[in-house]
Coordinates of C-alpha atoms in Angstrom, one line a residue:
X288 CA 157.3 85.6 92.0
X289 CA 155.9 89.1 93.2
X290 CA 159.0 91.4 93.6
X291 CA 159.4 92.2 97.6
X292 CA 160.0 96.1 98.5
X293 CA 161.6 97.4 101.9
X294 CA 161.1 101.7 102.9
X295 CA 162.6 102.4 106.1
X296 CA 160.7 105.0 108.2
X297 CA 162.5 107.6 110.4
X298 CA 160.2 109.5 112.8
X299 CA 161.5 112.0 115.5
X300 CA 160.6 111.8 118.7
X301 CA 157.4 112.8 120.0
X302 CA 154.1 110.4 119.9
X303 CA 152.6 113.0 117.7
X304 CA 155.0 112.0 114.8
X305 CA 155.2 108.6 115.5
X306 CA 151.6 107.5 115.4
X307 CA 150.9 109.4 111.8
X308 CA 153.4 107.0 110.4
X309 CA 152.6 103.9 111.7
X310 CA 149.4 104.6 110.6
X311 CA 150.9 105.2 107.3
X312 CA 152.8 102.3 107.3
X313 CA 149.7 100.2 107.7
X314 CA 147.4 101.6 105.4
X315 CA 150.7 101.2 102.2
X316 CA 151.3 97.2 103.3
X317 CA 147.4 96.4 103.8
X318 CA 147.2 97.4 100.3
X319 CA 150.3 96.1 98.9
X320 CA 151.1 93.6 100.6
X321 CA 154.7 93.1 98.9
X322 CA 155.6 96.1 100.9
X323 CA 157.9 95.4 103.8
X324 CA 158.3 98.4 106.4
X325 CA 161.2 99.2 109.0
X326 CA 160.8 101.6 111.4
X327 CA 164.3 103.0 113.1
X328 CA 163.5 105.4 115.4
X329 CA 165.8 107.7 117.3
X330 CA 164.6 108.3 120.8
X331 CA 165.5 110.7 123.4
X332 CA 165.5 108.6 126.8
X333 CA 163.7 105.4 127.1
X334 CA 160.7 104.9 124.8
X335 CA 157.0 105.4 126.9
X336 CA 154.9 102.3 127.8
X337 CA 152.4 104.1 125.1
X338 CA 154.9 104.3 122.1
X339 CA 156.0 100.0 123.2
X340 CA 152.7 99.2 123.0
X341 CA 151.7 100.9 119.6
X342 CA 155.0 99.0 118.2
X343 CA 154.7 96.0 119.7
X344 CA 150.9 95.6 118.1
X345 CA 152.4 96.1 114.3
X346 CA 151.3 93.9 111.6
X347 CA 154.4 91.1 110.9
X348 CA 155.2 92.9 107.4
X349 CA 156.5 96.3 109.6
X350 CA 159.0 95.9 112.5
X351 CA 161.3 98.3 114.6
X352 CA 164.5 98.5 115.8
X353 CA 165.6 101.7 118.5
X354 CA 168.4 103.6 117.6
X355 CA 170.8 103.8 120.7
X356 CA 169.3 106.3 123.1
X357 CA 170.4 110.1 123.2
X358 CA 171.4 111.7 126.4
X359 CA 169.2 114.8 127.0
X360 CA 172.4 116.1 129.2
X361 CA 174.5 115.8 125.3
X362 CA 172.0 118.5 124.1
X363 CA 172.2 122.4 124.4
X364 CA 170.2 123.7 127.7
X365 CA 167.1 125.6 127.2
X366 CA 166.5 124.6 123.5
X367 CA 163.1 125.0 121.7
X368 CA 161.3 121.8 121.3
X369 CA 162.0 121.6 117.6
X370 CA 165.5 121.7 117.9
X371 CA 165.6 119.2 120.4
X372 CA 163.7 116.8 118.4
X373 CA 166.4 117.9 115.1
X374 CA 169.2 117.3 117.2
X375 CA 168.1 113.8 118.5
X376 CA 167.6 112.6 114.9
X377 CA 171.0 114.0 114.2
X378 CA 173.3 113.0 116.9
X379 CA 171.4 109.4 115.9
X380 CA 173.1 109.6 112.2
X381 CA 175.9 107.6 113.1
X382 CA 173.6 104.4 114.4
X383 CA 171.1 104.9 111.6
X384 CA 174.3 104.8 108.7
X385 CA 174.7 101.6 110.3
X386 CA 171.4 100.3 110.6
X387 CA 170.5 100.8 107.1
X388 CA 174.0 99.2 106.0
X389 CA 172.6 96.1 107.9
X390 CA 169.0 96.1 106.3
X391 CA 171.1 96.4 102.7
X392 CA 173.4 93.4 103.3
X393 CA 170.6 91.3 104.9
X394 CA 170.1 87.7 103.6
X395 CA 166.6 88.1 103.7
X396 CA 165.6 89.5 99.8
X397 CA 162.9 91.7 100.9
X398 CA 165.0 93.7 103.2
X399 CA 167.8 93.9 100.3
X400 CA 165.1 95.6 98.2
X401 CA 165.2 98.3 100.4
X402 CA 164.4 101.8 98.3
X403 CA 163.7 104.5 100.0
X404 CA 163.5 106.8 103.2
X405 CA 160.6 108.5 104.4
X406 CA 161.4 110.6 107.3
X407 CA 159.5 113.1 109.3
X408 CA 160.2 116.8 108.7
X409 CA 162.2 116.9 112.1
X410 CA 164.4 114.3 110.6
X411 CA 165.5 116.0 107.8
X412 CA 169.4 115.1 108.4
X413 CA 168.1 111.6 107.2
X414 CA 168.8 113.4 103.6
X415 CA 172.4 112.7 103.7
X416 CA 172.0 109.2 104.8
X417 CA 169.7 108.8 101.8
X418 CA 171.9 110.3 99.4
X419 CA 175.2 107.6 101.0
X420 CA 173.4 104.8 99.6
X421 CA 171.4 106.3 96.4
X422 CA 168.2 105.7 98.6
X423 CA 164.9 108.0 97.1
X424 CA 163.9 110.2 100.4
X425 CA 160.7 111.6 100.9
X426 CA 159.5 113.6 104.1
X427 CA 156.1 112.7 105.8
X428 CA 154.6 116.0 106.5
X429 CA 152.3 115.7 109.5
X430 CA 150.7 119.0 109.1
X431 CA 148.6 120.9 106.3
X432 CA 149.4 121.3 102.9
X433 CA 148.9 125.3 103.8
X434 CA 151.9 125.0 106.4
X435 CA 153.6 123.3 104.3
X436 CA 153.2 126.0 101.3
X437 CA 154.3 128.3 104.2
X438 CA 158.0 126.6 104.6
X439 CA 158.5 126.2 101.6
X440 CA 157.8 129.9 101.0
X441 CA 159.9 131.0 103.7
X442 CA 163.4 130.9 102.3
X443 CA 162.5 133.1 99.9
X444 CA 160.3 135.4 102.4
X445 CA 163.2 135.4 104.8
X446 CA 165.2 137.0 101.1
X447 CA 163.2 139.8 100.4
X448 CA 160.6 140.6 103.0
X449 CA 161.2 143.5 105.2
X450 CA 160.8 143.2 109.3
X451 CA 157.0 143.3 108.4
X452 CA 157.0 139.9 108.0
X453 CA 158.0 139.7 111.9
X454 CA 155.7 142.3 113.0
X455 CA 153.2 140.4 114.9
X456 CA 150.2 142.7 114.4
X457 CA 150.3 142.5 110.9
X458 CA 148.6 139.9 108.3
X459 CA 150.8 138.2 105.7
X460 CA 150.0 137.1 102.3
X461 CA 151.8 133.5 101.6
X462 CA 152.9 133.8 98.2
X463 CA 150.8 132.2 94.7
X464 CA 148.2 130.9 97.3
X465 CA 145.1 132.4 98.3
X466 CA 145.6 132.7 102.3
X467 CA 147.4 134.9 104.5
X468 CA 147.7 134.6 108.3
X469 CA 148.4 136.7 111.1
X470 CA 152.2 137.0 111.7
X471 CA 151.6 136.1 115.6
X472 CA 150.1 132.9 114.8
X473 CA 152.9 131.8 112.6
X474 CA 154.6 128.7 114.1
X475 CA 157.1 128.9 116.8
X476 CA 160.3 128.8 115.4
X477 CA 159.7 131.7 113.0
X478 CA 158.7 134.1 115.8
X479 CA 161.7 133.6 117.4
X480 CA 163.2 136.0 115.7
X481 CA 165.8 135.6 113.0
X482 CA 168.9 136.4 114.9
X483 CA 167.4 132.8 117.0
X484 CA 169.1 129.9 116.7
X485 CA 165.8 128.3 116.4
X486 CA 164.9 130.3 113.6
X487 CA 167.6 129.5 111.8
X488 CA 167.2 125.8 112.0
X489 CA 163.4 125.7 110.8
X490 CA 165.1 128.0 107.9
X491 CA 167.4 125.4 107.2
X492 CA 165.1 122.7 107.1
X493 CA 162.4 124.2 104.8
X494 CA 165.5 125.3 102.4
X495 CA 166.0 121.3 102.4
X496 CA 162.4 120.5 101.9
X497 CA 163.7 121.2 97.7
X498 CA 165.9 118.2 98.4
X499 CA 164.2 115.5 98.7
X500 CA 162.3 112.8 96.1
X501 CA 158.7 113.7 97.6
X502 CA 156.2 115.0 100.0
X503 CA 153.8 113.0 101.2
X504 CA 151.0 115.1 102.8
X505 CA 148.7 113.9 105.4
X506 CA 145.6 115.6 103.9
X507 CA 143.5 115.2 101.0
X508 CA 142.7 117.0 97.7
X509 CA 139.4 118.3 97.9
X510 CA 140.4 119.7 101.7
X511 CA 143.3 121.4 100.4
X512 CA 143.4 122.1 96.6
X513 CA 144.8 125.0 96.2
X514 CA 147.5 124.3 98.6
X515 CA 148.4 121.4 96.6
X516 CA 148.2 122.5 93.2
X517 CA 150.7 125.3 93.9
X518 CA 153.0 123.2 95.1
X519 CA 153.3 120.5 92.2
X520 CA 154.7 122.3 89.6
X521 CA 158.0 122.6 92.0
X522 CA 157.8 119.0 94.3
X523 CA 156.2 115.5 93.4
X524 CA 153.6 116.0 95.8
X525 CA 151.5 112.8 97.2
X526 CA 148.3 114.0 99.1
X527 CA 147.4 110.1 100.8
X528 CA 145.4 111.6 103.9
X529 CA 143.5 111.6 105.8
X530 CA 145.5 109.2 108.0
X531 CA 144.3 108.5 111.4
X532 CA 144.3 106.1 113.9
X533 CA 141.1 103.6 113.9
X534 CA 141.1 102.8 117.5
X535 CA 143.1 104.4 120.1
X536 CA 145.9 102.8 121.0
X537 CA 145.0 103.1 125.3
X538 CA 142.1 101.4 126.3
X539 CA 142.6 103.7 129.5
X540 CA 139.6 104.6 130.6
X541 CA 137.7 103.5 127.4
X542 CA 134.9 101.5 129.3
X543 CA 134.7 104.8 132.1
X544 CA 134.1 106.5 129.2
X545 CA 131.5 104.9 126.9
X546 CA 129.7 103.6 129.3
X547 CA 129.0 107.7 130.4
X548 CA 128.4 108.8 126.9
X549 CA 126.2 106.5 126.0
X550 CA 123.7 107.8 128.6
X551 CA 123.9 111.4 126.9
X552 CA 121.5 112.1 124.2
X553 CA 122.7 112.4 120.5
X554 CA 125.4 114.9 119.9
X555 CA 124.9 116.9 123.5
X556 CA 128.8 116.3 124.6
X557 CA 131.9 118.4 124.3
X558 CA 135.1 116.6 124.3
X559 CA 138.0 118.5 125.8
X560 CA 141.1 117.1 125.3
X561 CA 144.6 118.9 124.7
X562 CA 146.9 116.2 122.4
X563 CA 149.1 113.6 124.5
X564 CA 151.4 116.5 124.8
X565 CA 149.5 119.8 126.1
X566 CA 148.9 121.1 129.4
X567 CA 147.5 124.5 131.3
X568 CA 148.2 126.1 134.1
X569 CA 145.9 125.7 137.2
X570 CA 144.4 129.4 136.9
X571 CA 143.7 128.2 133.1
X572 CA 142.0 125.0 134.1
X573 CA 139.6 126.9 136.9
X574 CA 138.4 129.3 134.1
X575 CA 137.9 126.2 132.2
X576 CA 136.1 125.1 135.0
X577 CA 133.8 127.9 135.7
X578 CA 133.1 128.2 131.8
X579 CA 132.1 124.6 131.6
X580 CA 129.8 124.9 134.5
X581 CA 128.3 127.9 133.6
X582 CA 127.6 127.0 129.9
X583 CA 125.2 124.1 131.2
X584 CA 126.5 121.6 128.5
X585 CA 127.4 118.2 128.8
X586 CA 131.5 117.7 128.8
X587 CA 134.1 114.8 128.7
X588 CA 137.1 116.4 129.7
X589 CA 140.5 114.8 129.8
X590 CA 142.3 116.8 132.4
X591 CA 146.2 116.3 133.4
X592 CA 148.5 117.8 136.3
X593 CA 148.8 121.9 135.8
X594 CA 152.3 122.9 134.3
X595 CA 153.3 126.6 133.5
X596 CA 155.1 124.9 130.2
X597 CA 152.4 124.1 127.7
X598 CA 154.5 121.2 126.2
X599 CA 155.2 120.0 129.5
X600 CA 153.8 116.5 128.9
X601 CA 155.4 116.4 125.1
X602 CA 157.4 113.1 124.8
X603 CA 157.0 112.0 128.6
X604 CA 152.7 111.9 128.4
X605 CA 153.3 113.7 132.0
X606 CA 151.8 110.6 134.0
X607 CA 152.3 112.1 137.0
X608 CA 151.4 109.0 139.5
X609 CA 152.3 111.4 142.6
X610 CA 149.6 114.0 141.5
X611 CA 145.9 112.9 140.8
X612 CA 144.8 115.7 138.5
X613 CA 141.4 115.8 139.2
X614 CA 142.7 117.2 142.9
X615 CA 143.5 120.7 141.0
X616 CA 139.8 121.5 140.3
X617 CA 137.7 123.9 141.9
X618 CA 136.4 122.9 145.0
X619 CA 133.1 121.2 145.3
X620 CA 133.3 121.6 141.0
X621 CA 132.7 117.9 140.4
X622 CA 130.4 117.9 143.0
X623 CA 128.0 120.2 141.5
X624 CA 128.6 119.1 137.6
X625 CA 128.3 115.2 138.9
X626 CA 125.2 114.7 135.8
X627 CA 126.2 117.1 133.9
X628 CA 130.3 116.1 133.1
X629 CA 132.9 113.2 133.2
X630 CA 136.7 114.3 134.1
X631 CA 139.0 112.1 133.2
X632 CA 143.0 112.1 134.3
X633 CA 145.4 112.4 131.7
X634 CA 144.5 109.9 129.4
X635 CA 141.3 109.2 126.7
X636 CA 140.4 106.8 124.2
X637 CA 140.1 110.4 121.8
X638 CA 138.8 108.0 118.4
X639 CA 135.6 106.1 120.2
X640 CA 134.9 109.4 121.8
X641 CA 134.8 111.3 118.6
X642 CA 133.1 108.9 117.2
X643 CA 130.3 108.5 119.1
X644 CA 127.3 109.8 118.5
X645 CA 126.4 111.5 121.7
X646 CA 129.8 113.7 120.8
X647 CA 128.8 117.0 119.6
X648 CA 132.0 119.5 119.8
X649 CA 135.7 118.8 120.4
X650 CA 137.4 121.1 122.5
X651 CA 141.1 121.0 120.8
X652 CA 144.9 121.9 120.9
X653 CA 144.5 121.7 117.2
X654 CA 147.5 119.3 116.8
X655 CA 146.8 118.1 113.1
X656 CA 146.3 114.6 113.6
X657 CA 143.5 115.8 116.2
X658 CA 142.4 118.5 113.7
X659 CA 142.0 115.5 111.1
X660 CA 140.3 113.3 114.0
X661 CA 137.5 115.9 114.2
X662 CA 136.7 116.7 110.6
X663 CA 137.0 112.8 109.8
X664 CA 133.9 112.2 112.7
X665 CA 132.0 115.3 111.2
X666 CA 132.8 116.8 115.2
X667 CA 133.0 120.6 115.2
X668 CA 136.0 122.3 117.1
X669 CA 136.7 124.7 119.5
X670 CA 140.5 125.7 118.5
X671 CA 142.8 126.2 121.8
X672 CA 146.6 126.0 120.4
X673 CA 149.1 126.1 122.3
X674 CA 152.9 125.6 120.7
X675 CA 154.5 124.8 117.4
X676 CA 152.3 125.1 114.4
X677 CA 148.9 124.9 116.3
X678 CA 148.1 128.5 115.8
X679 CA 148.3 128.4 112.4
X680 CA 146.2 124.9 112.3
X681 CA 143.8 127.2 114.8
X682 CA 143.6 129.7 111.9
X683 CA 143.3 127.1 109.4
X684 CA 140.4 125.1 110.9
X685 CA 138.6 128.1 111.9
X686 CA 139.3 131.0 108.5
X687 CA 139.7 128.6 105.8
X688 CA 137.8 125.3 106.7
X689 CA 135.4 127.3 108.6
X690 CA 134.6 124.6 111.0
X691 CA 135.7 125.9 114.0
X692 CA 135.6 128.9 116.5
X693 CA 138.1 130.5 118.5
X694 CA 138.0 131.7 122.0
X695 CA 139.5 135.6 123.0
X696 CA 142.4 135.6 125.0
X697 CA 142.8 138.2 127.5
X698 CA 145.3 140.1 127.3
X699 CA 145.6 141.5 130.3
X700 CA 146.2 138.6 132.2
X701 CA 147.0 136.7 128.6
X702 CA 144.0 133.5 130.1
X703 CA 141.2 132.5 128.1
X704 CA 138.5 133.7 130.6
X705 CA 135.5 131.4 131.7
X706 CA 132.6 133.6 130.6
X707 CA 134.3 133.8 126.6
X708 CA 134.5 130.2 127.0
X709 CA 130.9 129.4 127.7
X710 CA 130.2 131.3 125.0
X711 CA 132.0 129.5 122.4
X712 CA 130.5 126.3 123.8
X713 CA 126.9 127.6 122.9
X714 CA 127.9 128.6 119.7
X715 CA 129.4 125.1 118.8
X716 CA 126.9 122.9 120.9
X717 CA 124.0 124.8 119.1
X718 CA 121.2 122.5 117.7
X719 CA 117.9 124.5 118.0
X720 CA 118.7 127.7 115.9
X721 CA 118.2 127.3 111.8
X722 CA 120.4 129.9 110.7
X723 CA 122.4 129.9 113.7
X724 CA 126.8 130.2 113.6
X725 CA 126.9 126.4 115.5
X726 CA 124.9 124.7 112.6
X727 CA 126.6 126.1 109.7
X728 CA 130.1 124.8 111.7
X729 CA 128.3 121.6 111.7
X730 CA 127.2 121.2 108.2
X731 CA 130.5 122.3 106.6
X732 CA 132.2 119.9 108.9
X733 CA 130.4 117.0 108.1
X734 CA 130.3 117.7 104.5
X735 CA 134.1 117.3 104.7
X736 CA 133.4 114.5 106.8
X737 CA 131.8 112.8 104.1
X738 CA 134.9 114.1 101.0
X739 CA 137.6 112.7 103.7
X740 CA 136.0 109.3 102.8
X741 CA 135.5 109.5 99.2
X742 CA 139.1 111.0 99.2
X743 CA 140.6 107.2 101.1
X744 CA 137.9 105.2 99.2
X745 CA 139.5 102.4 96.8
X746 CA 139.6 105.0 93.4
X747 CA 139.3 108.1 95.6
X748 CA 142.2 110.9 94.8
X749 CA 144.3 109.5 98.0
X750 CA 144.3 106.3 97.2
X751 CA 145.4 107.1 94.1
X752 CA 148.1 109.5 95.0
X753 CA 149.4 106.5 97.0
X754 CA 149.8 103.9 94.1
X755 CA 151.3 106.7 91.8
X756 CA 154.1 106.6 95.2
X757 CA 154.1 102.7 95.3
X758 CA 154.3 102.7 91.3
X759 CA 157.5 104.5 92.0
X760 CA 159.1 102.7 95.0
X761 CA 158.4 99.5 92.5
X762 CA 160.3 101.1 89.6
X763 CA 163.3 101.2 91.7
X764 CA 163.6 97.9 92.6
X765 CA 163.4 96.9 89.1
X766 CA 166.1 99.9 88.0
X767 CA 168.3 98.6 91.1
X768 CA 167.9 94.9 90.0
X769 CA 169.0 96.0 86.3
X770 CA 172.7 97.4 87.5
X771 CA 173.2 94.5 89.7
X772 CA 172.6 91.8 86.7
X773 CA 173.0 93.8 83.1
X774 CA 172.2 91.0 81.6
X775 CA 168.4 90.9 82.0
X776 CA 168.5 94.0 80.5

């Protein structure tokens, strides 16, 4: 009889780190299907309709419980985003000891074989839970290998750099790797400061990134090899991506949607959409405005209620159903764009629109799983980050993967201006010119269009990654079984 095998997934809140997980989940029990998956999720108020749906539609082999809601009011006021997410997972500790004490003494034998913990890098607390009952832990890292080389760097940065390394006009080399970044688009946290509180949490979790069993990386070898070479000789590193979803979970607005596109010609639209998370303020969304209209080009644009918070819509989706979004546009704008765009509130089927082959350029937060989204479809991007790591995925998808191009802010009134955003729309939309910037984006996206398959095809270097993980998950059970009954030793 094939030997049974439980992992327990912790995600943080956010939809962003749930959805990369699930779809984890999925892919590891579709291929070995003696894999049994529990998700126990901390949340921070009641879940979203979103999140209940993309639970409720799991696969029987992977099921859910909630952890016991956190009060917002029990957490520190004013607190970075990160930290509110750490501190959810934490002050969950308690009901997750006890939840994973009730999978373990379960009479059902595939929950008993439960092995391991694979947590999101938010979750990181999870480590001690891991350790109480001699669980392996992993993290799921829902970002780059690059960013992750960066945390795992900065403990020893934080050492014996000098204030340089906070000096936000200057470039920084991350050590044994061949990339360096500008210091203002490192992530958040670190340019808090480190007298921040912040700070000093995102230093504590990439000190206890050394901790843990594993990393599993949503990315791919041939994407990221350098990255993930460096970091093997010091982590058992498990490249399995790239992991994204195959149909989007909303069918909001999906028939609106296709049914418009497929009256575009081939590879004429730009997709603007900014994550289920992101949103600009209404002075941002008129120069988006002007620039769309100006630049002549096709658009989809997904467009939600103006906030002066960027992360505004972060774990609520900011469904505002006393607000119609599309009443903050420029008057008479969709008037006068009425064959030219489609503006949608709030909410997009993102996968069929990539996908289709009137999309021609994706206008993007550069939120990793949306920055894996577009390179998967072969879609070059226009990057427009704005909190967390996005600035360094901006630099990443733009310096290193050289598929992207980046708009100008100005600084004087610190808005991306409509005329500098027509003009990265007619660099990226370009299809006539032979040497032209917009083509070369295009063929270096899709030829990593085209090793992102070959990476999750069945003896491709992900898949293979991922049965070196399961071959290890399995050796567990057996070593587990071995201490319970010597004798079959």
């Amino acid at each position: 009889m094939e030997q049974k095998v439980c992992i327990a997934m912790v995600p943080c809140p956010g939809l962003s780190h749930l959805i990369p997980l699930i779809e984890f989940a999925k892919l590891l029990v579709l291929h070995h299907n003696n894999f049994h998956v529990k998700f126990l999720i901390p949340t921070l108020g009641p879940p979203t309709p979103s999140t209940k749906s993309i639970l409720n539609s799991l696969p029987p082999n992977i099921d859910f419980t909630f952890l016991p809601q956190i009060n917002i009011q029990d957490l520190p006021p004013n607190i970075h985003m990160s930290t509110q997410m750490k501190l959810t997972v934490k002050n969950s500790l308690p009901s997750l000891y006890q939840a994973i004490n009730t999978i373990l003494t379960s009479s059902q034998s595939e929950k008993n074989n439960l092995v391991a913990l694979v947590f999101d890098v938010f979750s990181s607390d999870v480590i001690d839970i891991a350790k109480k009952f001699n669980l392996l832990s992993y993290f799921f890292v829902t970002s780059s290998a690059i960013l992750l080389k960066f945390c795992l760097s900065l403990p020893k940065l934080d050492e014996t750099v000098s204030s340089e390394f906070m000096d936000t006009t200057k470039t920084f080399d991350i050590p044994n790797s061949k990339v360096s970044f500008k210091v203002k688009d490192f992530p958040d946290p670190v340019l808090f400061g480190r007298s921040s509180e912040t700070y000093k949490a995102f230093l504590l979790l990439c000190q206890r990134f050394s901790l843990v069993d594993g990393l599993i990386i949503n990315s791919f070898k041939d994407l990221e090899l350098d990255a993930i070479k460096s970091m093997k000789d010091f982590h058992n590193v498990y490249p399995i991506g790239p992991i994204i979803q195959k149909e989007s979970k909303s069918k909001e607005n999906l028939s609106k949607c296709i049914t418009w596109l497929n009256k575009k010609p081939k590879k004429s639209v730009l997709f603007i959409s900014f994550g289920s998370g992101g949103t600009l303020t209404n002075e941002q969304i008129n120069e988006i405005a002007f620039g769309l209209e100006s630049s002549g080009c096709n658009f989809l644009w997904v467009l939600r209620v103006p906030s002066k918070l960027s992360n505004s819509a972060y774990f609520s989706g900011n469904h505002d159903s006393d607000n119609d979004p599309l009443n903050f546009l420029p008057l008479g704008f969709l008037e006068r764009t009425q064959n030219q765009g489609l503006v949608v509130p709030s909410w997009a089927p993102q996968v069929e629109i990539l996908s289709h082959g009137s999309t021609g350029g994706f206008l993007t937060h550069c939120g990793w799983g949306s920055s894996l989204e577009g390179l998967v479809y072969g879609v070059p991007m226009i990057c427009w980050p704005l909190f967390a790591e996005q600035r360094m995925n901006a630099a990443i998808l733009t310096d290193i993967f050289k598929v992207a191009v980046r708009p100008k802010i100005d600084e004087e009134d610190w808005i991306i201006k409509g005329e500098e955003i027509a003009r990265v729309i007619k660099i990226i939309m370009d299809q006539c010119s032979r040497d032209g910037e917009g083509l070369k984006l295009r063929r270096r996206i899709e030829d990593l269009s085209v090793g992102a398959g070959v990476a999750m095809s069945e003896n491709g270097s992900s898949r293979i990654a991922l049965s070196n993980l399961v071959l290890k998950w399995e050796e567990k059970v057996i070593t587990q079984k071995l201490k319970c009954f010597p004798h079959m030793n």
